[in-house]
PDB file of C-alpha atoms and ligand atoms in Angstrom:
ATOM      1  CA  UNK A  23     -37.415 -29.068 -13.065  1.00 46.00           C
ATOM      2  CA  UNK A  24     -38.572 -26.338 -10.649  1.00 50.00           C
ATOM      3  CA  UNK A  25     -39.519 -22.663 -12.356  1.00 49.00           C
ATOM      4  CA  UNK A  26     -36.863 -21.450  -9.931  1.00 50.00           C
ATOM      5  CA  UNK A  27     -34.463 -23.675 -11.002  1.00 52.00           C
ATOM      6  CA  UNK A  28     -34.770 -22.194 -14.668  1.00 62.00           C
ATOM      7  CA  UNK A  29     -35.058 -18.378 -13.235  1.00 72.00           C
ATOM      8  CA  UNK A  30     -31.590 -16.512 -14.673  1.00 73.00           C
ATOM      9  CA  UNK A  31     -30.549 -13.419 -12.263  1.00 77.00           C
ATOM     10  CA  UNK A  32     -31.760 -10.113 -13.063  1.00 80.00           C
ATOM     11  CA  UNK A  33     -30.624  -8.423 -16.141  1.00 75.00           C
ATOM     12  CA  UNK A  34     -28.151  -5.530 -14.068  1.00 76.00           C
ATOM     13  CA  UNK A  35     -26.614  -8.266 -12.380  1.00 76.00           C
ATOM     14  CA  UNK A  36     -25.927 -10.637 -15.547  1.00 74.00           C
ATOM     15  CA  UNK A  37     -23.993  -6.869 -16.639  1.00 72.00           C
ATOM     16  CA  UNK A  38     -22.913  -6.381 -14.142  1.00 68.00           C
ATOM     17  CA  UNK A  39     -20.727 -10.007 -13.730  1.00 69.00           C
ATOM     18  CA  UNK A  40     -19.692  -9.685 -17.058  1.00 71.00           C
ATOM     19  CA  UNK A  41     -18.457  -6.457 -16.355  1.00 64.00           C
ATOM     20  CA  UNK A  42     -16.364  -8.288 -14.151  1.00 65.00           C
ATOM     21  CA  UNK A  43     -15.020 -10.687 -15.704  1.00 65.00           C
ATOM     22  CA  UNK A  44     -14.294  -8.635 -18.774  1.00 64.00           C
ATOM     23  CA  UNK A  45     -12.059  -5.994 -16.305  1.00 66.00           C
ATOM     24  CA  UNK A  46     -10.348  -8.666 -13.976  1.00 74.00           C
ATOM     25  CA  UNK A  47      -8.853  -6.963 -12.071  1.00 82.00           C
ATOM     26  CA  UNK A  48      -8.699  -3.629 -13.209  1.00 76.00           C
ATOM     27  CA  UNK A  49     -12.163  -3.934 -12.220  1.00 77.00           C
ATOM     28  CA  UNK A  50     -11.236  -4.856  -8.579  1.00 82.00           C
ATOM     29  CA  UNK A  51      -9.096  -1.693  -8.467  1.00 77.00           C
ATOM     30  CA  UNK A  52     -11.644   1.095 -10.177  1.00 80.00           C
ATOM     31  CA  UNK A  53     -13.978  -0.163  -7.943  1.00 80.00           C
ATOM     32  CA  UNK A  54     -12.018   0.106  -4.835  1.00 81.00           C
ATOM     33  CA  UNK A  55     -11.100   3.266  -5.830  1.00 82.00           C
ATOM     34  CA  UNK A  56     -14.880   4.866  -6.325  1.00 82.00           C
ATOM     35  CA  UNK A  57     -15.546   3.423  -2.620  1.00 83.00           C
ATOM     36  CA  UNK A  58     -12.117   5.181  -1.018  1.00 84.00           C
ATOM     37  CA  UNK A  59     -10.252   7.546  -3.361  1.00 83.00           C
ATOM     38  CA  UNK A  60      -8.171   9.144  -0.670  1.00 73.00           C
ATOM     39  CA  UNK A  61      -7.411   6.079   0.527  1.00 75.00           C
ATOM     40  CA  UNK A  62      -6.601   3.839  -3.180  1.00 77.00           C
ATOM     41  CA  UNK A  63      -5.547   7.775  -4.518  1.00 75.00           C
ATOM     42  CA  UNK A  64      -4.974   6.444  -8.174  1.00 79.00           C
ATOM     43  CA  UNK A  65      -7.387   5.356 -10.708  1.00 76.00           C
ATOM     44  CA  UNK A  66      -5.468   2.520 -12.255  1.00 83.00           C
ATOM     45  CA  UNK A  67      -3.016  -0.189 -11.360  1.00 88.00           C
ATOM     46  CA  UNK A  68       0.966   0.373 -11.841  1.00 91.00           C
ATOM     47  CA  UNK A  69       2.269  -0.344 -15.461  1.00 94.00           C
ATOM     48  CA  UNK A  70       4.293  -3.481 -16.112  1.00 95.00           C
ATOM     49  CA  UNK A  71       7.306  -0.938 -17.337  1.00 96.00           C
ATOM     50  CA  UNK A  72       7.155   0.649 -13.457  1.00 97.00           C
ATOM     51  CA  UNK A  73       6.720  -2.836 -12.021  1.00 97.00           C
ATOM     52  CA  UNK A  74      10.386  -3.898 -14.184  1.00 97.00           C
ATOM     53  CA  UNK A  75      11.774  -0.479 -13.145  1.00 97.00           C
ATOM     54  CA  UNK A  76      11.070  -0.640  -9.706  1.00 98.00           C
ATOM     55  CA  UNK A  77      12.140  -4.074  -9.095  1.00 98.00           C
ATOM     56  CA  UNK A  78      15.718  -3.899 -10.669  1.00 98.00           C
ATOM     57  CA  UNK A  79      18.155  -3.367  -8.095  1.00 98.00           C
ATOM     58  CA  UNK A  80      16.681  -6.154  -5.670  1.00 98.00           C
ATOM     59  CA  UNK A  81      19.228  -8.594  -5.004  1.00 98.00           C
ATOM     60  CA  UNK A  82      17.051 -11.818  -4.906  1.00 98.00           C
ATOM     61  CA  UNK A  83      19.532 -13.965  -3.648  1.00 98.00           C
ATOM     62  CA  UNK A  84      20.073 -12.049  -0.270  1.00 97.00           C
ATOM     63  CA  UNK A  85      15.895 -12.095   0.240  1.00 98.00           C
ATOM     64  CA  UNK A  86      14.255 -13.493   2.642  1.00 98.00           C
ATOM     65  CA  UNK A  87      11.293 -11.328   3.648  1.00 98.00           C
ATOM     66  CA  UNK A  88       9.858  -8.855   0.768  1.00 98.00           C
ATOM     67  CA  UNK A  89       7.074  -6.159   1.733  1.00 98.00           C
ATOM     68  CA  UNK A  90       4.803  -4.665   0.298  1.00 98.00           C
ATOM     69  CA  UNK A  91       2.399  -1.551   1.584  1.00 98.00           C
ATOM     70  CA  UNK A  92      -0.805  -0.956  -0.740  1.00 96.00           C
ATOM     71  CA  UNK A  93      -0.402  -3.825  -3.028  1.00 96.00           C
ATOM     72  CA  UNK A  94      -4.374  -2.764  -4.438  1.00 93.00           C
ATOM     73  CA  UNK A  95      -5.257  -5.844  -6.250  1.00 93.00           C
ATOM     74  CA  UNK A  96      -1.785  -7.314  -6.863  1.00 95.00           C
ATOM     75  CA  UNK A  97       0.370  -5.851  -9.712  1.00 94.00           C
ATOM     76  CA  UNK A  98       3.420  -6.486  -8.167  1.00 97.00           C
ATOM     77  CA  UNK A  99       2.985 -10.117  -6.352  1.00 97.00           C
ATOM     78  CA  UNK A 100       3.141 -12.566  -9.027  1.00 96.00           C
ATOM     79  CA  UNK A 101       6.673 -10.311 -10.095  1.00 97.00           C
ATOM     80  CA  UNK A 102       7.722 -10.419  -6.982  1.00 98.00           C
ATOM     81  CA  UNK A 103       6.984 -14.059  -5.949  1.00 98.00           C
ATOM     82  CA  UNK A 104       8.217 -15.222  -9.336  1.00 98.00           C
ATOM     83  CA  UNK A 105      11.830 -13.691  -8.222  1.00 98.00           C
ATOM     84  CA  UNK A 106      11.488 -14.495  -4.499  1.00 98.00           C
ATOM     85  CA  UNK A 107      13.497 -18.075  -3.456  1.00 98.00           C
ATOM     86  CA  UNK A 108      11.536 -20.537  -2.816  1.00 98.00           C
ATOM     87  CA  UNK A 109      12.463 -20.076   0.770  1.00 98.00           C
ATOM     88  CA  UNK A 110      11.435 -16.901   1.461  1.00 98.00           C
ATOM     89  CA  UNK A 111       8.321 -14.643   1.902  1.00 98.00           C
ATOM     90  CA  UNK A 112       6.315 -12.070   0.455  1.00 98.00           C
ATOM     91  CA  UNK A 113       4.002 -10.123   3.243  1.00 98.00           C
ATOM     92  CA  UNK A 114       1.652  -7.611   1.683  1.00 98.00           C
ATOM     93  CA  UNK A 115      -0.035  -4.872   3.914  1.00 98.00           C
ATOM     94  CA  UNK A 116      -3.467  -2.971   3.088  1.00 97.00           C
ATOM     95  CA  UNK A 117      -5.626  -1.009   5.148  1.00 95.00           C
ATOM     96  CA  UNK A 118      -8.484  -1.982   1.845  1.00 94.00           C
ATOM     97  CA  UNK A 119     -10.076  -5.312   3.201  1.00 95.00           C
ATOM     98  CA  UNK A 120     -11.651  -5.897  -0.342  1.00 93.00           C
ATOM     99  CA  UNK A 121      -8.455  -5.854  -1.763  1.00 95.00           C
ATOM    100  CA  UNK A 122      -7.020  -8.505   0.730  1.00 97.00           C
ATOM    101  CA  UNK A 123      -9.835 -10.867   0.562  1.00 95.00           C
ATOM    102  CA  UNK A 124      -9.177 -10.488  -3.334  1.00 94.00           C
ATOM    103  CA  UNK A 125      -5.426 -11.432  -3.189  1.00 96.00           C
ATOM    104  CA  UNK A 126      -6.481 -13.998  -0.695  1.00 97.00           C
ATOM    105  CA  UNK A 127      -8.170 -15.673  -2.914  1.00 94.00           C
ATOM    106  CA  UNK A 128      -6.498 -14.988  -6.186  1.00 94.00           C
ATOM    107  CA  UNK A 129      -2.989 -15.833  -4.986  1.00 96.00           C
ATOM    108  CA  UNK A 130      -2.297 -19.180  -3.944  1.00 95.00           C
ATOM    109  CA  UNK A 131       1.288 -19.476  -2.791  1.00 97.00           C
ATOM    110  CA  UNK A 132       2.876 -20.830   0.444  1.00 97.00           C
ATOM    111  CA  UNK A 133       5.275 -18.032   0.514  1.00 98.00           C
ATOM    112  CA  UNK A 134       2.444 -15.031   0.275  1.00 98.00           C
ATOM    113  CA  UNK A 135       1.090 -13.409   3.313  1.00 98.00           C
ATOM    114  CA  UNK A 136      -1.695 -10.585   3.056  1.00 98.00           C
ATOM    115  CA  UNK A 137      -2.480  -8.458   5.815  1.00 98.00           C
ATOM    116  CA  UNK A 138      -5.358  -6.097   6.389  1.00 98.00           C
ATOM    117  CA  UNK A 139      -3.438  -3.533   8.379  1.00 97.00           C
ATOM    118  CA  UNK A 140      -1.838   0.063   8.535  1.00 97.00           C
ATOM    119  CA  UNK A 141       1.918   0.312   7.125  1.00 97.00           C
ATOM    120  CA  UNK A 142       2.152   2.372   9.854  1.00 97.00           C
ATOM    121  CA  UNK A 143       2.383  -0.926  12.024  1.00 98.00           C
ATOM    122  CA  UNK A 144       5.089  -2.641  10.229  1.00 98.00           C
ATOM    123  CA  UNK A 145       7.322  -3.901  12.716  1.00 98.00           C
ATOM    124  CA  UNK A 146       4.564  -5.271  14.607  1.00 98.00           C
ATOM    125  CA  UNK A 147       3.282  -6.894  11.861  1.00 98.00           C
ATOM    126  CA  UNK A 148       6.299  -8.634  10.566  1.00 98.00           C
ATOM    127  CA  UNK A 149       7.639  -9.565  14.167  1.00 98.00           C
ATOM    128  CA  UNK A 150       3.685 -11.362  14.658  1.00 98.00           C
ATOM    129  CA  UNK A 151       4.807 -13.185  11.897  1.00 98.00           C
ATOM    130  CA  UNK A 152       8.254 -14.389  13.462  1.00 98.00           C
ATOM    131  CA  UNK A 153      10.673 -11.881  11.729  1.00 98.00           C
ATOM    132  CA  UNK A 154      13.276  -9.275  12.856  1.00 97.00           C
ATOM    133  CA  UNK A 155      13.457  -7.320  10.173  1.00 98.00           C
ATOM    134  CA  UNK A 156      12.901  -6.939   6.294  1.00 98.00           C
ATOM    135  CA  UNK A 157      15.174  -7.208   3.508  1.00 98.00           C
ATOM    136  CA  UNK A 158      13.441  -4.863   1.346  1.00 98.00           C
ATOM    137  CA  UNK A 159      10.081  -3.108   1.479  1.00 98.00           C
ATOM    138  CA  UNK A 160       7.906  -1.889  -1.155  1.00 98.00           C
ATOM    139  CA  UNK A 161       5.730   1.133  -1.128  1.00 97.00           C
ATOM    140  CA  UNK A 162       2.908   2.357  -3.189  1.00 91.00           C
ATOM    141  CA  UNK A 163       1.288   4.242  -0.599  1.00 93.00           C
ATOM    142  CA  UNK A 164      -0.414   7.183  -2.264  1.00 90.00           C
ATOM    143  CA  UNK A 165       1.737   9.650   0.174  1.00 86.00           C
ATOM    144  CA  UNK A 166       0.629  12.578  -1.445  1.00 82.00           C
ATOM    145  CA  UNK A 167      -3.518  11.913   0.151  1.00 83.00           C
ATOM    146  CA  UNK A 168      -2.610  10.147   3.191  1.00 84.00           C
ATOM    147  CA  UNK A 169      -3.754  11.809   6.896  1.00 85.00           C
ATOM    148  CA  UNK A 170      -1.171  14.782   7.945  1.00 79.00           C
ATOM    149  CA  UNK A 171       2.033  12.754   9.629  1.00 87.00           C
ATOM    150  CA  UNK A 172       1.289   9.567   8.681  1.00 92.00           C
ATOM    151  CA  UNK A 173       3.848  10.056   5.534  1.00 92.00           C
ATOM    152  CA  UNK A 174       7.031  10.675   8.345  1.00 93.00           C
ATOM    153  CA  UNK A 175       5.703   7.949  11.268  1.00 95.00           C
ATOM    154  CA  UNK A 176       6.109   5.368   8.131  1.00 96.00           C
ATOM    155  CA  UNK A 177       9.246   6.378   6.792  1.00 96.00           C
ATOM    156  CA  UNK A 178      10.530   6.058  10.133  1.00 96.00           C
ATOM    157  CA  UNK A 179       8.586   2.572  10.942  1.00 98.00           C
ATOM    158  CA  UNK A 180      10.586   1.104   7.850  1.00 98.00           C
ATOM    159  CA  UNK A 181      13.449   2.446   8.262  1.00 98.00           C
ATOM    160  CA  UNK A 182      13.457   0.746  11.772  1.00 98.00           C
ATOM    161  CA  UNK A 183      11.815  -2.582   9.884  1.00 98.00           C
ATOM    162  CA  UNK A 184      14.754  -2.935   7.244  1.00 98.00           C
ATOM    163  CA  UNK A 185      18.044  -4.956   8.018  1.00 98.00           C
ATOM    164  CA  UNK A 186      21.302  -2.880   7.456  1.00 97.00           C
ATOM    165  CA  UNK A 187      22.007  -2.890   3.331  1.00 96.00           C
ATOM    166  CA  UNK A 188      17.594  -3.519   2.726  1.00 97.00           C
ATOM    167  CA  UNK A 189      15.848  -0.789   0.877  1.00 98.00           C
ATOM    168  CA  UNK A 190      12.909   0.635   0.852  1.00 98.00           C
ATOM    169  CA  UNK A 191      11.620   0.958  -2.840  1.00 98.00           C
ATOM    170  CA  UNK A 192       8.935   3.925  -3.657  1.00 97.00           C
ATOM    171  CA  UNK A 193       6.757   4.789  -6.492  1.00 96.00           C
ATOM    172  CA  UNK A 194       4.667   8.424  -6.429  1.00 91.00           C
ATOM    173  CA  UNK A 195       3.071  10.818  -8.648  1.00 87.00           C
ATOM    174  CA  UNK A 196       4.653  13.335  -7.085  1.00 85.00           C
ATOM    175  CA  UNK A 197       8.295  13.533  -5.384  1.00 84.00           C
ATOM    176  CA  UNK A 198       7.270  14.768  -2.067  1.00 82.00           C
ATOM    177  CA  UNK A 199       7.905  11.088  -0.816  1.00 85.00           C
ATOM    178  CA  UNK A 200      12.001  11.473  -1.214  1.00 90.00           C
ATOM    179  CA  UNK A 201      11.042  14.413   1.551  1.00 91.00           C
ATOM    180  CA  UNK A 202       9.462  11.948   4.185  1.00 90.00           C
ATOM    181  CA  UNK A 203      12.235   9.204   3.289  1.00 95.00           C
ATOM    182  CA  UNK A 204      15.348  11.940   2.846  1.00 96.00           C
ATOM    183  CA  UNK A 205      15.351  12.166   7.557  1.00 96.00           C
ATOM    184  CA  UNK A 206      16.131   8.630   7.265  1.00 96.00           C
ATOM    185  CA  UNK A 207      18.184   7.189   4.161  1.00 97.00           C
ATOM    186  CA  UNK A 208      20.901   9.097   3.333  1.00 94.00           C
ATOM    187  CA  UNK A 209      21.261   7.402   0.159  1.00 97.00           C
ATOM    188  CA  UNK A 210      18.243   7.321  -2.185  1.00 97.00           C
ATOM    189  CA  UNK A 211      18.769   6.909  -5.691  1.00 97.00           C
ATOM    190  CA  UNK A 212      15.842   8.151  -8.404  1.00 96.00           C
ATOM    191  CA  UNK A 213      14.264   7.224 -11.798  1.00 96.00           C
ATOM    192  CA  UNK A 214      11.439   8.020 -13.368  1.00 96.00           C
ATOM    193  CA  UNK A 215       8.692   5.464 -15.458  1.00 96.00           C
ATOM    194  CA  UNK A 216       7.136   6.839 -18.348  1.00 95.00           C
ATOM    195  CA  UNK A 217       4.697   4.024 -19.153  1.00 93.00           C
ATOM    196  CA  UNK A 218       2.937   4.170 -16.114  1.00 92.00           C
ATOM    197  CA  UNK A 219      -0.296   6.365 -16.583  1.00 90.00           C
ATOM    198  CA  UNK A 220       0.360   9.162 -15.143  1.00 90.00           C
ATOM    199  CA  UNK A 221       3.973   8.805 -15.089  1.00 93.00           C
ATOM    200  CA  UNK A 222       5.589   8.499 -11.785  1.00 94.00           C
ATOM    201  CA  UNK A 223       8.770   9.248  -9.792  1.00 95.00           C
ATOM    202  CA  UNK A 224      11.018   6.169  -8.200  1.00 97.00           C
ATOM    203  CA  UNK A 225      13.203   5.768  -5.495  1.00 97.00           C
ATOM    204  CA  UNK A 226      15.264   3.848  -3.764  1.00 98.00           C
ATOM    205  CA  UNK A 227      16.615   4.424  -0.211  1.00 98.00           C
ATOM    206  CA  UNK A 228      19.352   2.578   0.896  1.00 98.00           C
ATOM    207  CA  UNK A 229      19.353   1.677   5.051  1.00 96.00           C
ATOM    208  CA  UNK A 230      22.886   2.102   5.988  1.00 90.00           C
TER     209      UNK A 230
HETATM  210  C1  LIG B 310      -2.116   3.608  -5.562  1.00 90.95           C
HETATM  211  S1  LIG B 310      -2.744   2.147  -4.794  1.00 90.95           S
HETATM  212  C2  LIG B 310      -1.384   1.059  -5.200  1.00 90.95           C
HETATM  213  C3  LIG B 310      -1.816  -0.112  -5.990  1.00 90.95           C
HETATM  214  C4  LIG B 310      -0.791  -1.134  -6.456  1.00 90.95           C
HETATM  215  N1  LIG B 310       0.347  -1.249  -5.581  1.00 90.95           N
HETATM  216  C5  LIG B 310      -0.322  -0.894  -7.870  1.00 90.95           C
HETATM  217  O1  LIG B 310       0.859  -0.715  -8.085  1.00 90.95           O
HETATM  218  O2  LIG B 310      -1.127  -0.900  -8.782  1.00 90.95           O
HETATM  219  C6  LIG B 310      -2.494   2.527  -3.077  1.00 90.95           C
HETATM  220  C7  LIG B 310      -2.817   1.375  -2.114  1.00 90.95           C
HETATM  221  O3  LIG B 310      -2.440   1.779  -0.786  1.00 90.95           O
HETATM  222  C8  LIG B 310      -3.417   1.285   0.153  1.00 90.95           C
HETATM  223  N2  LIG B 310      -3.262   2.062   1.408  1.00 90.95           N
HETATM  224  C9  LIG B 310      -3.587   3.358   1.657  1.00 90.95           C
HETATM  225  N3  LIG B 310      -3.211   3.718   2.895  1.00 90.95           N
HETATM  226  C10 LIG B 310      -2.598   2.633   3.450  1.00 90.95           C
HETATM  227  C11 LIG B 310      -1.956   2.366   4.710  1.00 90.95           C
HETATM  228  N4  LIG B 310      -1.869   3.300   5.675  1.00 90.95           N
HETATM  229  N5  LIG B 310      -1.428   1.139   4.926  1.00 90.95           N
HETATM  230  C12 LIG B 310      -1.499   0.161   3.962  1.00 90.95           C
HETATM  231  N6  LIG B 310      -2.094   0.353   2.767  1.00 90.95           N
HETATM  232  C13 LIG B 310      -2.643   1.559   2.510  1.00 90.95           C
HETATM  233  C14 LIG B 310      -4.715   1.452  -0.613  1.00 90.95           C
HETATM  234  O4  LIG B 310      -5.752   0.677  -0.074  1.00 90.95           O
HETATM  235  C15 LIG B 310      -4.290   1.001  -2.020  1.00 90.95           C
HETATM  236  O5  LIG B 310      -4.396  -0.387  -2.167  1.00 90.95           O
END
């Protein structure tokens, strides 16, 4: 046997792969967040209480297209696809491309679609894929640190996505996302999740 053969990698990067494996993905996220803060804007991944919360008043049965903007390394696919029928589809939109090469390759499902993208392009998007329009779409754009107007141009882009009776479901740090949504759902209901870290606002607005 060859000398190279034997040769183990360097000490940093023997860390540094267990490292990786110890975090999962946690470690996918924290990472993508040191490379693009303003972009990622949150240190760690939505608790399973918000992902529960969030999720409650979708009415799975009348689902056929679910999406989500920001889905960061995935906390709310396997959720959503273990809900979704097993006709329908979930189509995930991030502008990160490391974090849609990583659900590319940790989520193997027929009915999941991840594209590296702008939210901001939604209807283009889903309509590339052969749809009209969206039963419900999922946000956890970090509103609060993205570019000046891009907060109202995607309010309105979903609204126009959604079908009539679809809703567009929002989680936030801070409640200045009901002010971008409020121009075009007149009916948004609100909650609050206390296990998420911090703890974060939720609403839901209803397309007439
Ligand atoms: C706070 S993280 C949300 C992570 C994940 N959904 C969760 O619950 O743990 C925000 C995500 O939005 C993505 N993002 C930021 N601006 C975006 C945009 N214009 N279009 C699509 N995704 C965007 C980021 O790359 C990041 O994955």
């Amino acid at each position: 046997m060859s000398s190279t053969a034997l040769a183990k990698p360097p000490l940093l990067d023997r860390i540094k792969a267990r490292a990786r494996r110890f975090l999962g993905p946690w470690g996918v996220f924290i990472k993508g967040f040191l490379k693009h803060p303003v972009m990622v804007g949150a240190i760690l991944p939505s608790s399973g209480g918000t992902v529960v919360k969030m999720l409650a008043p979708v009415d799975w049965a009348q689902t056929k297209l679910f999406v989500e903007y920001g889905p960061g390394v995935g906390t709310f696919c396997q959720p959503v696809l273990d809900h979704l029928r097993p006709d329908a589809t979930l189509l995930v939109i991030d502008l990160n491309a490391d974090f849609i090469d990583y659900l590319r390759k940790t989520i193997r499902d027929s009915r999941f679609i991840a594209v590296h993208g702008s939210a901001a392009c939604v209807n283009e998007i889903i309509a590339e894929f052969g749809f009209q329009h969206a039963d419900y779409i999922l946000s956890g754009l970090p509103f609060s640190t993205l570019p000046d107007n891009l907060g109202p141009v995607i309010a309105e882009s979903t609204a126009r996505a959604l079908r009539p009776g679809g809703a567009f479901l929002v989680y936030q740090y801070r409640a200045r996302a009901r002010d971008f949504m409020a121009p075009f759902f007149r009916k948004i209901d609100t909650g609050i999740s206390l296990t998420n870290i911090p703890p974060c606002h939720l609403f839901w607005g209803w397309k007439e």
